[in-house]
Amino acid sequence: VFDHDAQRVADLVTEYNRLFGIDQERSQAVEKEVADSFITKKSGQPDTDAVLKIKALIRWSEAKAGAIEVGCREEHLHFLDLPFYRTGTIAKRPIGDEDVAIIRELVERVRPAQVYVAGDLSDPHGTHRMCAEAIFRALNEIERDTGSRPEVLLYRGAWQEYEAHEIEIAVPLSPNDLLKKRQAIFMHESQKDEALFPGSDPREFWQRAEDRNKGTADRFNQIGLPEFFAIEAFVRWNGVPI
């Protein structure tokens, strides 16, 4: 999340509280703390606790809105706030036992039949790979202790697609499906126009995602398979840690 997005939210909350007469003194103090931290912040320095909380709140609200846009119910949403991510800098901590334990507790409580994991293991930020590592470790622990685990399906987001011969499950997408997916991506406003870690591809996330889905459908058609508007591809995790 960009610093200016955090400042915008701090300003918004202060003005909201002013309009409704809600603890203006405290909100103004937080707004000033955030603004001052950006003035004095040097490159590579961690965010203050207040800024960190605001940035986390932004991503929480965006993820929630995106999930609801595609039909998820609010009571089925779970936000883990994993410790490895809470550094306040670009660099994150290595995945630790606490991260794995949090994921394991959720899986054992919800007991899903399938777990979907972002398979963009070479994304520019590296977070997808770290999240996958934590999930795989938790699922391996569950399988070790119980003899079974949920099926795990990997998908690609904004980065390169799986090769056609790697794809194990291909889900056709209609124009309406792809539009719904785009609308969900748009809910992630802080990531939509210019991501903090965009990589070498200048296209926006939604453009990359749609081009990838349409490109997969084109490749399937070229090798003699049925013609579809777009395809979402999945690969089963083989159980090997990363």
CSV table of C-alpha atoms in Angstrom, one decimal:
chain,number,residue,atom,x,y,z
A,1,VAL,CA,0.0,0.0,0.0
A,2,PHE,CA,1.4,3.4,-1.0
A,3,ASP,CA,2.0,6.0,1.8
A,4,HIS,CA,-0.4,8.4,0.2
A,5,ASP,CA,-3.2,5.9,0.4
A,6,ALA,CA,-2.6,5.6,4.2
A,7,GLN,CA,-2.6,9.4,4.5
A,8,ARG,CA,-5.8,9.6,2.5
A,9,VAL,CA,-7.5,7.2,4.9
A,10,ALA,CA,-6.2,9.0,8.0
A,11,ASP,CA,-7.6,12.2,6.6
A,12,LEU,CA,-10.9,10.5,5.7
A,13,VAL,CA,-11.4,9.1,9.2
A,14,THR,CA,-10.6,12.5,10.8
A,15,GLU,CA,-13.2,14.2,8.6
A,16,TYR,CA,-15.7,11.4,9.2
A,17,ASN,CA,-15.3,11.8,13.0
A,18,ARG,CA,-15.6,15.6,12.7
A,19,LEU,CA,-18.9,15.3,10.7
A,20,PHE,CA,-20.4,12.9,13.3
A,21,GLY,CA,-18.8,14.3,16.4
A,22,ILE,CA,-16.8,11.2,17.2
A,23,ASP,CA,-13.6,11.6,19.3
A,24,GLN,CA,-12.1,14.4,17.0
A,25,GLU,CA,-9.2,15.0,19.3
A,26,ARG,CA,-7.8,11.5,19.1
A,27,SER,CA,-8.4,11.2,15.3
A,28,GLN,CA,-6.6,14.5,14.7
A,29,ALA,CA,-3.7,13.3,16.8
A,30,VAL,CA,-3.5,10.1,14.7
A,31,GLU,CA,-3.7,12.1,11.5
A,32,LYS,CA,-0.9,14.3,12.6
A,33,GLU,CA,1.2,11.3,13.7
A,34,VAL,CA,0.8,9.7,10.2
A,35,ALA,CA,1.6,13.0,8.4
A,36,ASP,CA,4.7,13.6,10.5
A,37,SER,CA,5.9,10.1,10.0
A,38,PHE,CA,5.9,10.5,6.3
A,39,ILE,CA,7.8,13.8,6.5
A,40,THR,CA,10.6,12.3,8.5
A,41,LYS,CA,10.6,8.8,7.0
A,42,LYS,CA,13.8,7.8,5.2
A,43,SER,CA,14.1,5.2,2.4
A,44,GLY,CA,14.0,1.7,3.9
A,45,GLN,CA,12.7,2.8,7.3
A,46,PRO,CA,9.8,0.8,8.7
A,47,ASP,CA,6.3,2.4,8.9
A,48,THR,CA,5.1,3.5,12.3
A,49,ASP,CA,2.6,1.3,14.1
A,50,ALA,CA,-0.2,3.7,13.2
A,51,VAL,CA,0.7,3.7,9.5
A,52,LEU,CA,1.0,-0.1,9.6
A,53,LYS,CA,-2.5,-0.5,11.1
A,54,ILE,CA,-4.0,1.9,8.5
A,55,LYS,CA,-2.3,0.1,5.6
A,56,ALA,CA,-3.5,-3.3,6.9
A,57,LEU,CA,-7.0,-1.8,7.3
A,58,ILE,CA,-7.0,-0.7,3.6
A,59,ARG,CA,-6.1,-4.2,2.3
A,60,TRP,CA,-8.6,-5.8,4.7
A,61,SER,CA,-11.4,-3.6,3.4
A,62,GLU,CA,-10.4,-4.2,-0.2
A,63,ALA,CA,-10.1,-8.0,0.2
A,64,LYS,CA,-13.5,-8.1,1.9
A,65,ALA,CA,-15.2,-6.0,-0.8
A,66,GLY,CA,-13.7,-8.1,-3.6
A,67,ALA,CA,-14.8,-11.3,-2.0
A,68,ILE,CA,-18.4,-10.0,-1.5
A,69,GLU,CA,-18.4,-8.8,-5.1
A,70,VAL,CA,-18.1,-12.4,-6.4
A,71,GLY,CA,-20.7,-13.8,-4.0
A,72,CYS,CA,-18.9,-14.7,-0.8
A,73,ARG,CA,-20.8,-14.2,2.4
A,74,GLU,CA,-19.2,-12.0,5.1
A,75,GLU,CA,-19.5,-14.7,7.8
A,76,HIS,CA,-17.4,-17.0,5.6
A,77,LEU,CA,-14.4,-14.6,5.4
A,78,HIS,CA,-11.4,-15.1,7.6
A,79,PHE,CA,-8.5,-12.7,7.9
A,80,LEU,CA,-5.3,-14.2,9.4
A,81,ASP,CA,-3.0,-11.1,9.9
A,82,LEU,CA,0.0,-13.4,9.8
A,83,PRO,CA,3.0,-12.2,11.9
A,84,PHE,CA,5.6,-12.7,9.1
A,85,TYR,CA,4.0,-9.8,7.2
A,86,ARG,CA,4.0,-7.2,10.0
A,87,THR,CA,7.4,-5.7,9.5
A,88,GLY,CA,6.5,-2.2,8.3
A,89,THR,CA,9.1,-2.6,5.5
A,90,ILE,CA,9.2,-4.2,2.0
A,91,ALA,CA,11.3,-7.1,3.5
A,92,LYS,CA,9.2,-9.7,5.4
A,93,ARG,CA,10.2,-12.1,8.1
A,94,PRO,CA,10.8,-15.7,7.2
A,95,ILE,CA,7.7,-17.9,7.7
A,96,GLY,CA,7.6,-19.1,11.3
A,97,ASP,CA,5.9,-21.7,13.4
A,98,GLU,CA,3.3,-19.0,14.6
A,99,ASP,CA,2.3,-18.3,11.0
A,100,VAL,CA,1.9,-22.0,10.3
A,101,ALA,CA,-0.1,-22.6,13.5
A,102,ILE,CA,-2.6,-19.8,12.6
A,103,ILE,CA,-3.3,-21.3,9.2
A,104,ARG,CA,-3.5,-24.8,10.6
A,105,GLU,CA,-6.1,-23.8,13.2
A,106,LEU,CA,-8.3,-22.2,10.5
A,107,VAL,CA,-8.1,-25.2,8.2
A,108,GLU,CA,-9.0,-27.6,11.1
A,109,ARG,CA,-11.8,-25.4,12.2
A,110,VAL,CA,-13.3,-24.8,8.7
A,111,ARG,CA,-12.5,-28.2,7.3
A,112,PRO,CA,-12.5,-27.3,3.6
A,113,ALA,CA,-12.7,-29.9,0.9
A,114,GLN,CA,-10.4,-27.7,-1.3
A,115,VAL,CA,-7.8,-25.0,-0.6
A,116,TYR,CA,-7.0,-22.6,-3.4
A,117,VAL,CA,-3.5,-21.1,-3.3
A,118,ALA,CA,-1.9,-18.4,-5.5
A,119,GLY,CA,0.7,-20.2,-7.6
A,120,ASP,CA,2.5,-17.0,-8.6
A,121,LEU,CA,5.7,-18.2,-6.9
A,122,SER,CA,7.9,-15.7,-8.7
A,123,ASP,CA,5.7,-12.6,-8.2
A,124,PRO,CA,7.9,-9.4,-7.9
A,125,HIS,CA,7.1,-8.9,-4.2
A,126,GLY,CA,7.7,-12.5,-3.2
A,127,THR,CA,4.7,-12.5,-0.8
A,128,HIS,CA,2.7,-15.1,-2.8
A,129,ARG,CA,5.5,-17.6,-2.5
A,130,MET,CA,5.8,-17.0,1.3
A,131,CYS,CA,2.1,-17.4,1.8
A,132,ALA,CA,2.2,-20.6,-0.2
A,133,GLU,CA,5.1,-21.9,1.9
A,134,ALA,CA,3.1,-21.3,5.1
A,135,ILE,CA,0.0,-23.0,3.8
A,136,PHE,CA,1.9,-26.0,2.5
A,137,ARG,CA,3.6,-26.4,5.8
A,138,ALA,CA,0.3,-26.3,7.7
A,139,LEU,CA,-1.3,-28.8,5.3
A,140,ASN,CA,1.7,-31.1,5.5
A,141,GLU,CA,1.4,-31.0,9.3
A,142,ILE,CA,-2.3,-31.9,9.1
A,143,GLU,CA,-1.6,-34.8,6.8
A,144,ARG,CA,1.2,-36.1,9.0
A,145,ASP,CA,-1.0,-36.1,12.1
A,146,THR,CA,-4.3,-37.2,10.5
A,147,GLY,CA,-3.4,-39.1,7.4
A,148,SER,CA,-5.3,-36.7,5.1
A,149,ARG,CA,-5.5,-33.1,3.9
A,150,PRO,CA,-7.8,-31.0,1.7
A,151,GLU,CA,-7.1,-31.0,-2.1
A,152,VAL,CA,-5.0,-28.0,-3.0
A,153,LEU,CA,-5.4,-26.2,-6.3
A,154,LEU,CA,-2.9,-23.7,-7.5
A,155,TYR,CA,-3.9,-20.8,-9.8
A,156,ARG,CA,-2.1,-17.9,-11.4
A,157,GLY,CA,-3.1,-14.2,-10.9
A,158,ALA,CA,-1.4,-11.4,-12.8
A,159,TRP,CA,1.7,-13.1,-13.8
A,160,GLN,CA,2.6,-15.9,-16.2
A,161,GLU,CA,0.1,-18.7,-16.9
A,162,TYR,CA,0.7,-22.4,-16.6
A,163,GLU,CA,1.8,-24.2,-19.7
A,164,ALA,CA,-1.1,-26.1,-21.4
A,165,HIS,CA,0.4,-29.5,-20.6
A,166,GLU,CA,0.6,-28.5,-16.9
A,167,ILE,CA,-3.1,-27.6,-16.5
A,168,GLU,CA,-5.2,-30.2,-14.7
A,169,ILE,CA,-8.5,-28.4,-14.3
A,170,ALA,CA,-9.7,-25.8,-16.9
A,171,VAL,CA,-12.8,-23.9,-16.0
A,172,PRO,CA,-14.5,-22.0,-18.9
A,173,LEU,CA,-15.4,-18.4,-18.3
A,174,SER,CA,-18.1,-16.5,-20.0
A,175,PRO,CA,-17.9,-12.8,-20.8
A,176,ASN,CA,-20.1,-12.1,-17.7
A,177,ASP,CA,-17.8,-14.3,-15.6
A,178,LEU,CA,-14.7,-12.3,-16.7
A,179,LEU,CA,-16.6,-9.0,-16.1
A,180,LYS,CA,-17.4,-10.1,-12.6
A,181,LYS,CA,-13.8,-11.0,-12.0
A,182,ARG,CA,-12.7,-7.6,-13.2
A,183,GLN,CA,-15.2,-5.9,-10.9
A,184,ALA,CA,-13.8,-7.9,-8.0
A,185,ILE,CA,-10.2,-6.8,-8.9
A,186,PHE,CA,-11.4,-3.2,-9.0
A,187,MET,CA,-12.3,-3.5,-5.4
A,188,HIS,CA,-8.6,-3.6,-4.6
A,189,GLU,CA,-8.2,0.1,-5.3
A,190,SER,CA,-4.8,0.5,-3.8
A,191,GLN,CA,-3.4,-2.1,-6.2
A,192,LYS,CA,-5.5,-1.3,-9.3
A,193,ASP,CA,-4.0,1.6,-11.1
A,194,GLU,CA,-0.3,1.2,-10.1
A,195,ALA,CA,0.8,-1.6,-7.8
A,196,LEU,CA,3.6,-1.0,-5.4
A,197,PHE,CA,5.5,-4.0,-6.9
A,198,PRO,CA,4.3,-4.2,-10.6
A,199,GLY,CA,7.2,-6.1,-12.0
A,200,SER,CA,8.3,-5.4,-15.6
A,201,ASP,CA,4.7,-5.6,-17.1
A,202,PRO,CA,3.1,-2.1,-17.3
A,203,ARG,CA,-0.4,-3.4,-17.7
A,204,GLU,CA,-2.8,-3.1,-14.8
A,205,PHE,CA,-3.7,-6.3,-12.9
A,206,TRP,CA,-7.1,-6.7,-14.4
A,207,GLN,CA,-5.7,-6.4,-17.9
A,208,ARG,CA,-3.1,-9.0,-17.2
A,209,ALA,CA,-5.6,-11.3,-15.6
A,210,GLU,CA,-8.0,-11.0,-18.5
A,211,ASP,CA,-5.3,-11.4,-21.2
A,212,ARG,CA,-4.1,-14.5,-19.4
A,213,ASN,CA,-7.6,-16.1,-19.2
A,214,LYS,CA,-8.3,-15.3,-22.9
A,215,GLY,CA,-4.8,-16.5,-23.9
A,216,THR,CA,-5.3,-19.8,-22.2
A,217,ALA,CA,-8.6,-20.3,-24.1
A,218,ASP,CA,-6.9,-19.4,-27.4
A,219,ARG,CA,-4.1,-22.0,-26.7
A,220,PHE,CA,-6.7,-24.7,-25.9
A,221,ASN,CA,-8.5,-23.9,-29.2
A,222,GLN,CA,-5.3,-24.0,-31.2
A,223,ILE,CA,-4.6,-27.6,-30.1
A,224,GLY,CA,-8.1,-28.7,-31.1
A,225,LEU,CA,-10.0,-28.4,-27.8
A,226,PRO,CA,-13.4,-26.7,-27.6
A,227,GLU,CA,-13.5,-23.0,-28.1
A,228,PHE,CA,-14.2,-20.8,-25.0
A,229,PHE,CA,-14.2,-17.1,-24.4
A,230,ALA,CA,-11.7,-17.5,-21.5
A,231,ILE,CA,-10.4,-20.2,-19.2
A,232,GLU,CA,-9.3,-20.2,-15.5
A,233,ALA,CA,-6.6,-22.8,-15.1
A,234,PHE,CA,-5.7,-24.8,-12.0
A,235,VAL,CA,-2.9,-27.3,-11.1
A,236,ARG,CA,-3.0,-29.7,-8.2
A,237,TRP,CA,-0.3,-29.3,-5.6
A,238,ASN,CA,1.8,-32.4,-5.4
A,239,GLY,CA,2.4,-32.2,-1.7
A,240,VAL,CA,6.0,-31.2,-2.0
A,241,PRO,CA,7.0,-28.2,0.3
A,242,ILE,CA,8.7,-25.2,-1.3
